[in-house]
């Protein structure tokens, strides 16, 4: 076997997930802002009981829209709620997300640190560059969808419409292009933010590089995405929220020798207690919420760290640019 470090036998570099206090705080801000935006919407949407339900509905609608280009009509909120949630996510990605990328780009490239204020200012000043990406993607997909709509309208003309069924292959080609744009945009969105954070160039340049790397190293990109999903979703968030292992170990170690039902209710921030116990439960609930937000913020910063590292690794492998090469403001 060829054991050289070139060609198909070149080993895949591992992603880096450096810890950064400013990036984690920015991640907490992003998660809190998204939560509050849903919290504000809940009273105006019939059929939604709480904020967590609204967030779950957004996840379901997002997957449904990607697979079918439609929303589930039986879910509360409809197009209005989904539009608000999606707009919020894009704004946070283009501003706070870019700020996180800048923090982590400096750590990854030169092991340098940047303050919270400077990182946030960077994100705001360069937000227009990242915000142009969803606009370009939307216009591109809309143009291709308009071609399909025209073909579909011609096919429905009585009697003569059957002749336009010959254009059905064209419709499939348009749809394939739409899916390619959508899929590569989702895969490349994190790398686009990373590219802007590292090189501070235009939207088309950042998106073009992301597309180039996706098509030049598709297997690498897929492996990196799968690794990030396993690490962030299955391990970090899975153990933290689904298994609740951090909370369970904490509660168990606080009462190792006896069971106290009231104490357990207080630790869980329950409202099923009275008097001084209720006040204690409020304090415990606040601390638990802060811990949960910290975990979510850390996972968010790790997600942007992974996509920024992916951009740096692929830029080095495809373009031969040193990882330490980053534009200084």
PDB file of C-alpha atoms in Angstrom:
ATOM      1  CA  UNK A   1       0.000   0.000   0.000  1.00  0.00           C
ATOM      2  CA  UNK A   2       1.123   3.520  -0.742  1.00  0.00           C
ATOM      3  CA  UNK A   3       1.876   5.102   2.631  1.00  0.00           C
ATOM      4  CA  UNK A   4       2.543   8.620   1.378  1.00  0.00           C
ATOM      5  CA  UNK A   5       0.718  11.614   2.800  1.00  0.00           C
ATOM      6  CA  UNK A   6      -0.740  12.642  -0.539  1.00  0.00           C
ATOM      7  CA  UNK A   7      -3.639  11.614  -2.709  1.00  0.00           C
ATOM      8  CA  UNK A   8      -6.386   9.328  -1.415  1.00  0.00           C
ATOM      9  CA  UNK A   9      -4.153   7.993   1.366  1.00  0.00           C
ATOM     10  CA  UNK A  10      -3.754  11.375   3.012  1.00  0.00           C
ATOM     11  CA  UNK A  11      -5.116  11.185   6.587  1.00  0.00           C
ATOM     12  CA  UNK A  12      -8.083  13.357   7.512  1.00  0.00           C
ATOM     13  CA  UNK A  13      -7.117  16.052  10.013  1.00  0.00           C
ATOM     14  CA  UNK A  14      -9.144  16.095  13.196  1.00  0.00           C
ATOM     15  CA  UNK A  15     -11.450  18.989  13.999  1.00  0.00           C
ATOM     16  CA  UNK A  16     -10.542  21.302  16.862  1.00  0.00           C
ATOM     17  CA  UNK A  17     -13.005  22.479  19.497  1.00  0.00           C
ATOM     18  CA  UNK A  18     -11.117  25.035  21.594  1.00  0.00           C
ATOM     19  CA  UNK A  19     -12.754  26.475  24.693  1.00  0.00           C
ATOM     20  CA  UNK A  20     -13.285  30.222  24.721  1.00  0.00           C
ATOM     21  CA  UNK A  21     -15.069  32.147  27.462  1.00  0.00           C
ATOM     22  CA  UNK A  22     -16.194  34.997  25.133  1.00  0.00           C
ATOM     23  CA  UNK A  23     -17.397  32.452  22.543  1.00  0.00           C
ATOM     24  CA  UNK A  24     -19.335  30.542  25.211  1.00  0.00           C
ATOM     25  CA  UNK A  25     -20.947  33.738  26.517  1.00  0.00           C
ATOM     26  CA  UNK A  26     -21.888  34.726  22.967  1.00  0.00           C
ATOM     27  CA  UNK A  27     -23.341  31.250  22.481  1.00  0.00           C
ATOM     28  CA  UNK A  28     -25.399  31.734  25.645  1.00  0.00           C
ATOM     29  CA  UNK A  29     -26.614  35.093  24.325  1.00  0.00           C
ATOM     30  CA  UNK A  30     -27.652  33.511  21.019  1.00  0.00           C
ATOM     31  CA  UNK A  31     -29.530  30.662  22.723  1.00  0.00           C
ATOM     32  CA  UNK A  32     -31.229  33.048  25.145  1.00  0.00           C
ATOM     33  CA  UNK A  33     -32.226  35.417  22.330  1.00  0.00           C
ATOM     34  CA  UNK A  34     -33.772  32.570  20.332  1.00  0.00           C
ATOM     35  CA  UNK A  35     -35.591  31.314  23.427  1.00  0.00           C
ATOM     36  CA  UNK A  36     -36.949  34.785  24.245  1.00  0.00           C
ATOM     37  CA  UNK A  37     -38.092  35.337  20.650  1.00  0.00           C
ATOM     38  CA  UNK A  38     -40.173  32.163  20.907  1.00  0.00           C
ATOM     39  CA  UNK A  39     -41.353  33.135  24.387  1.00  0.00           C
ATOM     40  CA  UNK A  40     -42.729  36.392  23.004  1.00  0.00           C
ATOM     41  CA  UNK A  41     -44.525  34.569  20.169  1.00  0.00           C
ATOM     42  CA  UNK A  42     -46.265  31.952  22.341  1.00  0.00           C
ATOM     43  CA  UNK A  43     -49.152  34.180  23.618  1.00  0.00           C
ATOM     44  CA  UNK A  44     -50.038  35.122  20.028  1.00  0.00           C
ATOM     45  CA  UNK A  45     -50.145  31.580  18.633  1.00  0.00           C
ATOM     46  CA  UNK A  46     -53.148  29.416  19.375  1.00  0.00           C
ATOM     47  CA  UNK A  47     -52.387  25.824  20.283  1.00  0.00           C
ATOM     48  CA  UNK A  48     -48.878  26.345  21.695  1.00  0.00           C
ATOM     49  CA  UNK A  49     -48.622  25.819  25.449  1.00  0.00           C
ATOM     50  CA  UNK A  50     -45.049  26.893  26.165  1.00  0.00           C
ATOM     51  CA  UNK A  51     -41.801  28.077  24.643  1.00  0.00           C
ATOM     52  CA  UNK A  52     -40.224  24.625  24.480  1.00  0.00           C
ATOM     53  CA  UNK A  53     -43.130  23.395  22.366  1.00  0.00           C
ATOM     54  CA  UNK A  54     -42.664  26.318  19.978  1.00  0.00           C
ATOM     55  CA  UNK A  55     -38.977  25.445  19.595  1.00  0.00           C
ATOM     56  CA  UNK A  56     -39.805  21.783  18.933  1.00  0.00           C
ATOM     57  CA  UNK A  57     -42.341  22.832  16.296  1.00  0.00           C
ATOM     58  CA  UNK A  58     -39.665  24.910  14.569  1.00  0.00           C
ATOM     59  CA  UNK A  59     -37.401  21.862  14.322  1.00  0.00           C
ATOM     60  CA  UNK A  60     -40.186  19.755  12.849  1.00  0.00           C
ATOM     61  CA  UNK A  61     -41.237  22.455  10.382  1.00  0.00           C
ATOM     62  CA  UNK A  62     -37.643  23.057   9.312  1.00  0.00           C
ATOM     63  CA  UNK A  63     -37.120  19.387   8.437  1.00  0.00           C
ATOM     64  CA  UNK A  64     -40.531  19.180   6.753  1.00  0.00           C
ATOM     65  CA  UNK A  65     -39.822  22.259   4.648  1.00  0.00           C
ATOM     66  CA  UNK A  66     -36.428  20.921   3.587  1.00  0.00           C
ATOM     67  CA  UNK A  67     -37.836  17.553   2.509  1.00  0.00           C
ATOM     68  CA  UNK A  68     -41.136  18.680   0.955  1.00  0.00           C
ATOM     69  CA  UNK A  69     -40.880  22.468   0.328  1.00  0.00           C
ATOM     70  CA  UNK A  70     -44.050  22.690   2.401  1.00  0.00           C
ATOM     71  CA  UNK A  71     -44.939  23.238   6.057  1.00  0.00           C
ATOM     72  CA  UNK A  72     -47.075  20.877   8.107  1.00  0.00           C
ATOM     73  CA  UNK A  73     -50.504  22.562   8.109  1.00  0.00           C
ATOM     74  CA  UNK A  74     -51.706  20.775  11.255  1.00  0.00           C
ATOM     75  CA  UNK A  75     -48.983  22.276  13.464  1.00  0.00           C
ATOM     76  CA  UNK A  76     -49.712  25.550  15.326  1.00  0.00           C
ATOM     77  CA  UNK A  77     -48.218  28.785  14.119  1.00  0.00           C
ATOM     78  CA  UNK A  78     -48.114  28.056  10.422  1.00  0.00           C
ATOM     79  CA  UNK A  79     -46.081  30.240   8.099  1.00  0.00           C
ATOM     80  CA  UNK A  80     -46.051  33.270  10.421  1.00  0.00           C
ATOM     81  CA  UNK A  81     -44.379  31.592  13.383  1.00  0.00           C
ATOM     82  CA  UNK A  82     -41.947  29.699  11.155  1.00  0.00           C
ATOM     83  CA  UNK A  83     -40.959  32.928   9.377  1.00  0.00           C
ATOM     84  CA  UNK A  84     -40.261  34.680  12.687  1.00  0.00           C
ATOM     85  CA  UNK A  85     -38.222  31.745  14.000  1.00  0.00           C
ATOM     86  CA  UNK A  86     -36.219  31.320  10.795  1.00  0.00           C
ATOM     87  CA  UNK A  87     -35.505  35.053  10.552  1.00  0.00           C
ATOM     88  CA  UNK A  88     -34.321  35.071  14.161  1.00  0.00           C
ATOM     89  CA  UNK A  89     -31.988  32.136  13.530  1.00  0.00           C
ATOM     90  CA  UNK A  90     -30.500  33.761  10.427  1.00  0.00           C
ATOM     91  CA  UNK A  91     -29.967  37.096  12.189  1.00  0.00           C
ATOM     92  CA  UNK A  92     -28.288  35.403  15.146  1.00  0.00           C
ATOM     93  CA  UNK A  93     -26.135  33.279  12.832  1.00  0.00           C
ATOM     94  CA  UNK A  94     -25.043  36.331  10.832  1.00  0.00           C
ATOM     95  CA  UNK A  95     -24.193  38.471  13.874  1.00  0.00           C
ATOM     96  CA  UNK A  96     -23.552  36.540  17.085  1.00  0.00           C
ATOM     97  CA  UNK A  97     -22.484  33.435  15.178  1.00  0.00           C
ATOM     98  CA  UNK A  98     -19.939  35.444  13.220  1.00  0.00           C
ATOM     99  CA  UNK A  99     -18.669  36.931  16.478  1.00  0.00           C
ATOM    100  CA  UNK A 100     -18.152  33.420  17.852  1.00  0.00           C
ATOM    101  CA  UNK A 101     -16.314  32.421  14.681  1.00  0.00           C
ATOM    102  CA  UNK A 102     -13.953  35.377  15.068  1.00  0.00           C
ATOM    103  CA  UNK A 103     -13.143  34.384  18.657  1.00  0.00           C
ATOM    104  CA  UNK A 104     -12.408  30.823  17.663  1.00  0.00           C
ATOM    105  CA  UNK A 105     -10.627  31.697  14.407  1.00  0.00           C
ATOM    106  CA  UNK A 106      -8.016  33.628  16.378  1.00  0.00           C
ATOM    107  CA  UNK A 107      -7.670  30.737  18.833  1.00  0.00           C
ATOM    108  CA  UNK A 108      -7.345  28.186  16.046  1.00  0.00           C
ATOM    109  CA  UNK A 109      -4.998  30.201  13.834  1.00  0.00           C
ATOM    110  CA  UNK A 110      -2.692  31.914  16.301  1.00  0.00           C
ATOM    111  CA  UNK A 111      -3.831  30.861  19.762  1.00  0.00           C
ATOM    112  CA  UNK A 112      -4.778  34.488  20.390  1.00  0.00           C
ATOM    113  CA  UNK A 113      -7.670  35.788  22.434  1.00  0.00           C
ATOM    114  CA  UNK A 114     -10.221  38.484  21.702  1.00  0.00           C
ATOM    115  CA  UNK A 115     -12.485  40.263  24.148  1.00  0.00           C
ATOM    116  CA  UNK A 116     -16.251  39.853  24.219  1.00  0.00           C
ATOM    117  CA  UNK A 117     -16.887  43.440  23.121  1.00  0.00           C
ATOM    118  CA  UNK A 118     -14.387  43.332  20.249  1.00  0.00           C
ATOM    119  CA  UNK A 119     -15.809  40.035  19.014  1.00  0.00           C
ATOM    120  CA  UNK A 120     -19.371  41.366  19.096  1.00  0.00           C
ATOM    121  CA  UNK A 121     -18.347  44.574  17.285  1.00  0.00           C
ATOM    122  CA  UNK A 122     -16.672  42.443  14.621  1.00  0.00           C
ATOM    123  CA  UNK A 123     -19.852  40.421  14.167  1.00  0.00           C
ATOM    124  CA  UNK A 124     -22.048  43.496  13.815  1.00  0.00           C
ATOM    125  CA  UNK A 125     -19.676  45.265  11.416  1.00  0.00           C
ATOM    126  CA  UNK A 126     -19.402  42.236   9.110  1.00  0.00           C
ATOM    127  CA  UNK A 127     -22.967  40.994   9.474  1.00  0.00           C
ATOM    128  CA  UNK A 128     -24.026  42.339   6.084  1.00  0.00           C
ATOM    129  CA  UNK A 129     -21.529  39.990   4.429  1.00  0.00           C
ATOM    130  CA  UNK A 130     -23.021  36.876   6.026  1.00  0.00           C
ATOM    131  CA  UNK A 131     -26.612  38.113   5.732  1.00  0.00           C
ATOM    132  CA  UNK A 132     -26.241  38.305   1.959  1.00  0.00           C
ATOM    133  CA  UNK A 133     -25.811  34.517   1.778  1.00  0.00           C
ATOM    134  CA  UNK A 134     -29.418  33.584   2.663  1.00  0.00           C
ATOM    135  CA  UNK A 135     -30.625  36.358   0.366  1.00  0.00           C
ATOM    136  CA  UNK A 136     -28.594  35.014  -2.569  1.00  0.00           C
ATOM    137  CA  UNK A 137     -29.670  31.436  -1.823  1.00  0.00           C
ATOM    138  CA  UNK A 138     -33.329  32.455  -1.549  1.00  0.00           C
ATOM    139  CA  UNK A 139     -33.251  34.382  -4.826  1.00  0.00           C
ATOM    140  CA  UNK A 140     -31.453  31.550  -6.635  1.00  0.00           C
ATOM    141  CA  UNK A 141     -33.905  28.903  -5.443  1.00  0.00           C
ATOM    142  CA  UNK A 142     -36.872  31.202  -6.105  1.00  0.00           C
ATOM    143  CA  UNK A 143     -35.728  31.741  -9.707  1.00  0.00           C
ATOM    144  CA  UNK A 144     -35.445  27.991 -10.299  1.00  0.00           C
ATOM    145  CA  UNK A 145     -38.785  27.400  -8.566  1.00  0.00           C
ATOM    146  CA  UNK A 146     -40.368  30.055 -10.808  1.00  0.00           C
ATOM    147  CA  UNK A 147     -39.230  28.078 -13.870  1.00  0.00           C
ATOM    148  CA  UNK A 148     -40.927  24.982 -12.452  1.00  0.00           C
ATOM    149  CA  UNK A 149     -44.046  27.002 -11.653  1.00  0.00           C
ATOM    150  CA  UNK A 150     -44.190  28.219 -15.250  1.00  0.00           C
ATOM    151  CA  UNK A 151     -43.766  24.667 -16.559  1.00  0.00           C
ATOM    152  CA  UNK A 152     -46.466  23.422 -14.182  1.00  0.00           C
ATOM    153  CA  UNK A 153     -48.833  26.194 -15.282  1.00  0.00           C
ATOM    154  CA  UNK A 154     -48.312  25.319 -18.943  1.00  0.00           C
ATOM    155  CA  UNK A 155     -48.910  21.624 -18.206  1.00  0.00           C
ATOM    156  CA  UNK A 156     -52.308  22.440 -16.691  1.00  0.00           C
ATOM    157  CA  UNK A 157     -53.661  24.267 -19.762  1.00  0.00           C
ATOM    158  CA  UNK A 158     -56.679  22.309 -20.988  1.00  0.00           C
ATOM    159  CA  UNK A 159     -56.100  20.105 -24.049  1.00  0.00           C
ATOM    160  CA  UNK A 160     -52.771  21.645 -25.147  1.00  0.00           C
ATOM    161  CA  UNK A 161     -51.112  21.240 -21.746  1.00  0.00           C
ATOM    162  CA  UNK A 162     -50.199  17.626 -22.449  1.00  0.00           C
ATOM    163  CA  UNK A 163     -47.562  18.824 -24.934  1.00  0.00           C
ATOM    164  CA  UNK A 164     -45.698  20.590 -22.160  1.00  0.00           C
ATOM    165  CA  UNK A 165     -45.241  17.331 -20.270  1.00  0.00           C
ATOM    166  CA  UNK A 166     -42.170  16.982 -22.455  1.00  0.00           C
ATOM    167  CA  UNK A 167     -40.657  19.693 -20.254  1.00  0.00           C
ATOM    168  CA  UNK A 168     -40.937  17.491 -17.163  1.00  0.00           C
ATOM    169  CA  UNK A 169     -37.227  16.507 -17.373  1.00  0.00           C
ATOM    170  CA  UNK A 170     -36.396  20.220 -17.284  1.00  0.00           C
ATOM    171  CA  UNK A 171     -38.429  20.514 -14.086  1.00  0.00           C
ATOM    172  CA  UNK A 172     -36.436  17.700 -12.507  1.00  0.00           C
ATOM    173  CA  UNK A 173     -33.196  19.418 -13.507  1.00  0.00           C
ATOM    174  CA  UNK A 174     -34.394  22.677 -11.934  1.00  0.00           C
ATOM    175  CA  UNK A 175     -35.332  20.812  -8.756  1.00  0.00           C
ATOM    176  CA  UNK A 176     -31.949  19.069  -8.663  1.00  0.00           C
ATOM    177  CA  UNK A 177     -30.253  22.456  -8.889  1.00  0.00           C
ATOM    178  CA  UNK A 178     -32.480  23.782  -6.091  1.00  0.00           C
ATOM    179  CA  UNK A 179     -31.555  20.843  -3.868  1.00  0.00           C
ATOM    180  CA  UNK A 180     -27.852  21.226  -4.631  1.00  0.00           C
ATOM    181  CA  UNK A 181     -27.989  24.917  -3.721  1.00  0.00           C
ATOM    182  CA  UNK A 182     -30.004  24.256  -0.563  1.00  0.00           C
ATOM    183  CA  UNK A 183     -27.938  21.282   0.600  1.00  0.00           C
ATOM    184  CA  UNK A 184     -24.564  22.876  -0.057  1.00  0.00           C
ATOM    185  CA  UNK A 185     -25.744  26.106   1.563  1.00  0.00           C
ATOM    186  CA  UNK A 186     -26.690  24.259   4.741  1.00  0.00           C
ATOM    187  CA  UNK A 187     -23.395  22.356   4.755  1.00  0.00           C
ATOM    188  CA  UNK A 188     -21.415  25.468   3.886  1.00  0.00           C
ATOM    189  CA  UNK A 189     -23.167  28.047   6.083  1.00  0.00           C
ATOM    190  CA  UNK A 190     -20.810  27.426   8.978  1.00  0.00           C
ATOM    191  CA  UNK A 191     -17.784  27.530   6.679  1.00  0.00           C
ATOM    192  CA  UNK A 192     -19.018  30.799   5.150  1.00  0.00           C
ATOM    193  CA  UNK A 193     -19.110  32.394   8.599  1.00  0.00           C
ATOM    194  CA  UNK A 194     -15.690  30.916   9.281  1.00  0.00           C
ATOM    195  CA  UNK A 195     -14.360  32.275   5.987  1.00  0.00           C
ATOM    196  CA  UNK A 196     -15.630  35.776   6.772  1.00  0.00           C
ATOM    197  CA  UNK A 197     -14.137  35.575  10.263  1.00  0.00           C
ATOM    198  CA  UNK A 198     -10.753  34.471   8.892  1.00  0.00           C
ATOM    199  CA  UNK A 199     -10.413  36.383   5.610  1.00  0.00           C
ATOM    200  CA  UNK A 200     -13.056  39.158   5.832  1.00  0.00           C
ATOM    201  CA  UNK A 201     -13.862  39.060   2.140  1.00  0.00           C
ATOM    202  CA  UNK A 202     -17.145  39.291   0.255  1.00  0.00           C
ATOM    203  CA  UNK A 203     -20.114  36.948   0.432  1.00  0.00           C
ATOM    204  CA  UNK A 204     -19.603  35.394  -2.989  1.00  0.00           C
ATOM    205  CA  UNK A 205     -15.923  34.768  -2.264  1.00  0.00           C
ATOM    206  CA  UNK A 206     -16.720  33.066   1.046  1.00  0.00           C
ATOM    207  CA  UNK A 207     -19.578  31.028  -0.430  1.00  0.00           C
ATOM    208  CA  UNK A 208     -17.499  30.161  -3.493  1.00  0.00           C
ATOM    209  CA  UNK A 209     -14.719  28.802  -1.297  1.00  0.00           C
ATOM    210  CA  UNK A 210     -17.178  26.787   0.773  1.00  0.00           C
ATOM    211  CA  UNK A 211     -18.698  25.289  -2.387  1.00  0.00           C
ATOM    212  CA  UNK A 212     -15.250  24.557  -3.790  1.00  0.00           C
ATOM    213  CA  UNK A 213     -14.245  22.691  -0.648  1.00  0.00           C
ATOM    214  CA  UNK A 214     -17.529  20.757  -0.511  1.00  0.00           C
ATOM    215  CA  UNK A 215     -17.145  19.529  -4.089  1.00  0.00           C
ATOM    216  CA  UNK A 216     -13.374  19.039  -3.834  1.00  0.00           C
ATOM    217  CA  UNK A 217     -13.532  17.084  -0.559  1.00  0.00           C
ATOM    218  CA  UNK A 218     -17.133  15.790  -0.255  1.00  0.00           C
ATOM    219  CA  UNK A 219     -16.212  12.759   1.838  1.00  0.00           C
ATOM    220  CA  UNK A 220     -14.151  14.886   4.214  1.00  0.00           C
ATOM    221  CA  UNK A 221     -17.038  17.325   4.664  1.00  0.00           C
ATOM    222  CA  UNK A 222     -19.547  14.531   5.314  1.00  0.00           C
ATOM    223  CA  UNK A 223     -17.226  12.877   7.851  1.00  0.00           C
ATOM    224  CA  UNK A 224     -16.651  16.194   9.616  1.00  0.00           C
ATOM    225  CA  UNK A 225     -20.405  16.903   9.773  1.00  0.00           C
ATOM    226  CA  UNK A 226     -21.123  13.413  11.138  1.00  0.00           C
ATOM    227  CA  UNK A 227     -18.362  13.776  13.738  1.00  0.00           C
ATOM    228  CA  UNK A 228     -19.754  17.147  14.825  1.00  0.00           C
ATOM    229  CA  UNK A 229     -23.259  15.686  15.077  1.00  0.00           C
ATOM    230  CA  UNK A 230     -22.083  12.769  17.198  1.00  0.00           C
ATOM    231  CA  UNK A 231     -19.931  14.966  19.446  1.00  0.00           C
ATOM    232  CA  UNK A 232     -22.342  17.877  19.915  1.00  0.00           C
ATOM    233  CA  UNK A 233     -25.792  16.297  19.678  1.00  0.00           C
ATOM    234  CA  UNK A 234     -25.297  12.729  20.846  1.00  0.00           C
ATOM    235  CA  UNK A 235     -22.616  13.319  23.476  1.00  0.00           C
ATOM    236  CA  UNK A 236     -22.672  16.920  24.737  1.00  0.00           C
ATOM    237  CA  UNK A 237     -26.382  17.702  24.436  1.00  0.00           C
ATOM    238  CA  UNK A 238     -27.442  14.067  24.758  1.00  0.00           C
ATOM    239  CA  UNK A 239     -25.774  13.552  28.123  1.00  0.00           C
ATOM    240  CA  UNK A 240     -26.631  17.053  29.312  1.00  0.00           C
ATOM    241  CA  UNK A 241     -30.331  17.255  28.448  1.00  0.00           C
ATOM    242  CA  UNK A 242     -31.692  13.889  27.335  1.00  0.00           C
ATOM    243  CA  UNK A 243     -29.862  11.818  29.963  1.00  0.00           C
ATOM    244  CA  UNK A 244     -29.693  14.744  32.416  1.00  0.00           C
ATOM    245  CA  UNK A 245     -26.540  13.104  33.734  1.00  0.00           C
ATOM    246  CA  UNK A 246     -24.946  16.293  35.117  1.00  0.00           C
ATOM    247  CA  UNK A 247     -28.078  17.133  37.071  1.00  0.00           C
ATOM    248  CA  UNK A 248     -28.628  13.568  38.253  1.00  0.00           C
ATOM    249  CA  UNK A 249     -25.073  13.206  39.557  1.00  0.00           C
ATOM    250  CA  UNK A 250     -25.286  16.594  41.271  1.00  0.00           C
ATOM    251  CA  UNK A 251     -28.587  15.804  42.990  1.00  0.00           C
ATOM    252  CA  UNK A 252     -27.406  12.320  43.983  1.00  0.00           C
ATOM    253  CA  UNK A 253     -24.155  13.624  45.490  1.00  0.00           C
ATOM    254  CA  UNK A 254     -26.026  16.290  47.472  1.00  0.00           C
ATOM    255  CA  UNK A 255     -28.069  13.612  49.288  1.00  0.00           C
ATOM    256  CA  UNK A 256     -25.975  10.412  49.278  1.00  0.00           C
ATOM    257  CA  UNK A 257     -27.229   8.828  52.537  1.00  0.00           C
ATOM    258  CA  UNK A 258     -30.935   9.585  52.714  1.00  0.00           C
ATOM    259  CA  UNK A 259     -33.920  10.430  50.548  1.00  0.00           C
ATOM    260  CA  UNK A 260     -35.762  13.678  51.145  1.00  0.00           C
ATOM    261  CA  UNK A 261     -38.703  14.225  48.811  1.00  0.00           C
ATOM    262  CA  UNK A 262     -39.019  17.938  49.624  1.00  0.00           C
ATOM    263  CA  UNK A 263     -35.293  18.487  49.068  1.00  0.00           C
ATOM    264  CA  UNK A 264     -35.528  16.755  45.696  1.00  0.00           C
ATOM    265  CA  UNK A 265     -38.429  19.011  44.699  1.00  0.00           C
ATOM    266  CA  UNK A 266     -36.415  22.076  45.743  1.00  0.00           C
ATOM    267  CA  UNK A 267     -33.367  20.958  43.775  1.00  0.00           C
ATOM    268  CA  UNK A 268     -35.470  20.494  40.677  1.00  0.00           C
ATOM    269  CA  UNK A 269     -36.857  24.016  40.981  1.00  0.00           C
ATOM    270  CA  UNK A 270     -40.344  22.648  41.463  1.00  0.00           C
ATOM    271  CA  UNK A 271     -43.342  24.840  42.306  1.00  0.00           C
ATOM    272  CA  UNK A 272     -44.926  22.071  44.400  1.00  0.00           C
ATOM    273  CA  UNK A 273     -43.468  23.450  47.638  1.00  0.00           C
ATOM    274  CA  UNK A 274     -44.450  26.279  49.966  1.00  0.00           C
ATOM    275  CA  UNK A 275     -42.917  28.891  52.242  1.00  0.00           C
ATOM    276  CA  UNK A 276     -39.152  29.084  52.528  1.00  0.00           C
ATOM    277  CA  UNK A 277     -38.895  25.918  50.438  1.00  0.00           C
ATOM    278  CA  UNK A 278     -40.569  27.745  47.561  1.00  0.00           C
ATOM    279  CA  UNK A 279     -38.002  30.553  47.792  1.00  0.00           C
ATOM    280  CA  UNK A 280     -35.231  27.951  47.802  1.00  0.00           C
ATOM    281  CA  UNK A 281     -36.767  26.276  44.752  1.00  0.00           C
ATOM    282  CA  UNK A 282     -36.732  29.605  42.903  1.00  0.00           C
ATOM    283  CA  UNK A 283     -33.010  29.959  43.599  1.00  0.00           C
ATOM    284  CA  UNK A 284     -32.391  26.354  42.553  1.00  0.00           C
ATOM    285  CA  UNK A 285     -34.477  26.839  39.408  1.00  0.00           C
ATOM    286  CA  UNK A 286     -32.492  29.934  38.464  1.00  0.00           C
ATOM    287  CA  UNK A 287     -29.179  28.114  38.942  1.00  0.00           C
ATOM    288  CA  UNK A 288     -30.396  25.112  36.928  1.00  0.00           C
ATOM    289  CA  UNK A 289     -31.559  27.396  34.118  1.00  0.00           C
ATOM    290  CA  UNK A 290     -28.175  29.128  34.132  1.00  0.00           C
ATOM    291  CA  UNK A 291     -26.401  25.765  33.980  1.00  0.00           C
ATOM    292  CA  UNK A 292     -28.613  24.663  31.075  1.00  0.00           C
ATOM    293  CA  UNK A 293     -27.960  27.921  29.248  1.00  0.00           C
ATOM    294  CA  UNK A 294     -24.217  27.526  29.819  1.00  0.00           C
ATOM    295  CA  UNK A 295     -24.280  24.030  28.327  1.00  0.00           C
ATOM    296  CA  UNK A 296     -26.282  25.261  25.342  1.00  0.00           C
ATOM    297  CA  UNK A 297     -23.883  28.189  24.893  1.00  0.00           C
ATOM    298  CA  UNK A 298     -20.866  25.897  25.066  1.00  0.00           C
ATOM    299  CA  UNK A 299     -22.396  23.534  22.499  1.00  0.00           C
ATOM    300  CA  UNK A 300     -23.156  26.506  20.241  1.00  0.00           C
ATOM    301  CA  UNK A 301     -19.576  27.772  20.470  1.00  0.00           C
ATOM    302  CA  UNK A 302     -18.297  24.252  19.739  1.00  0.00           C
ATOM    303  CA  UNK A 303     -20.538  24.078  16.659  1.00  0.00           C
ATOM    304  CA  UNK A 304     -19.023  27.266  15.234  1.00  0.00           C
ATOM    305  CA  UNK A 305     -15.566  26.076  16.281  1.00  0.00           C
ATOM    306  CA  UNK A 306     -16.085  22.890  14.287  1.00  0.00           C
ATOM    307  CA  UNK A 307     -17.215  24.671  11.127  1.00  0.00           C
ATOM    308  CA  UNK A 308     -14.418  27.245  11.385  1.00  0.00           C
ATOM    309  CA  UNK A 309     -11.861  24.476  11.878  1.00  0.00           C
ATOM    310  CA  UNK A 310     -13.392  22.661   8.906  1.00  0.00           C
ATOM    311  CA  UNK A 311     -12.859  25.740   6.740  1.00  0.00           C
ATOM    312  CA  UNK A 312      -9.252  26.140   7.901  1.00  0.00           C
ATOM    313  CA  UNK A 313      -8.400  22.468   7.322  1.00  0.00           C
ATOM    314  CA  UNK A 314      -9.978  22.352   3.870  1.00  0.00           C
ATOM    315  CA  UNK A 315      -8.419  25.692   2.908  1.00  0.00           C
ATOM    316  CA  UNK A 316      -5.019  24.267   3.803  1.00  0.00           C
ATOM    317  CA  UNK A 317      -5.631  20.962   1.996  1.00  0.00           C
ATOM    318  CA  UNK A 318      -7.255  22.391  -1.153  1.00  0.00           C
ATOM    319  CA  UNK A 319      -5.638  25.827  -1.508  1.00  0.00           C
ATOM    320  CA  UNK A 320      -2.395  25.177   0.377  1.00  0.00           C
ATOM    321  CA  UNK A 321      -2.870  28.177   2.692  1.00  0.00           C
ATOM    322  CA  UNK A 322      -1.277  27.962   6.123  1.00  0.00           C
ATOM    323  CA  UNK A 323      -3.730  27.672   8.986  1.00  0.00           C
ATOM    324  CA  UNK A 324      -1.990  30.549  10.776  1.00  0.00           C
ATOM    325  CA  UNK A 325      -2.865  32.914   7.905  1.00  0.00           C
ATOM    326  CA  UNK A 326      -5.679  35.138   9.222  1.00  0.00           C
ATOM    327  CA  UNK A 327      -6.519  38.748   8.443  1.00  0.00           C
ATOM    328  CA  UNK A 328      -6.006  41.069  11.390  1.00  0.00           C
ATOM    329  CA  UNK A 329      -8.410  43.947  11.885  1.00  0.00           C
TER     330      UNK A 329
END
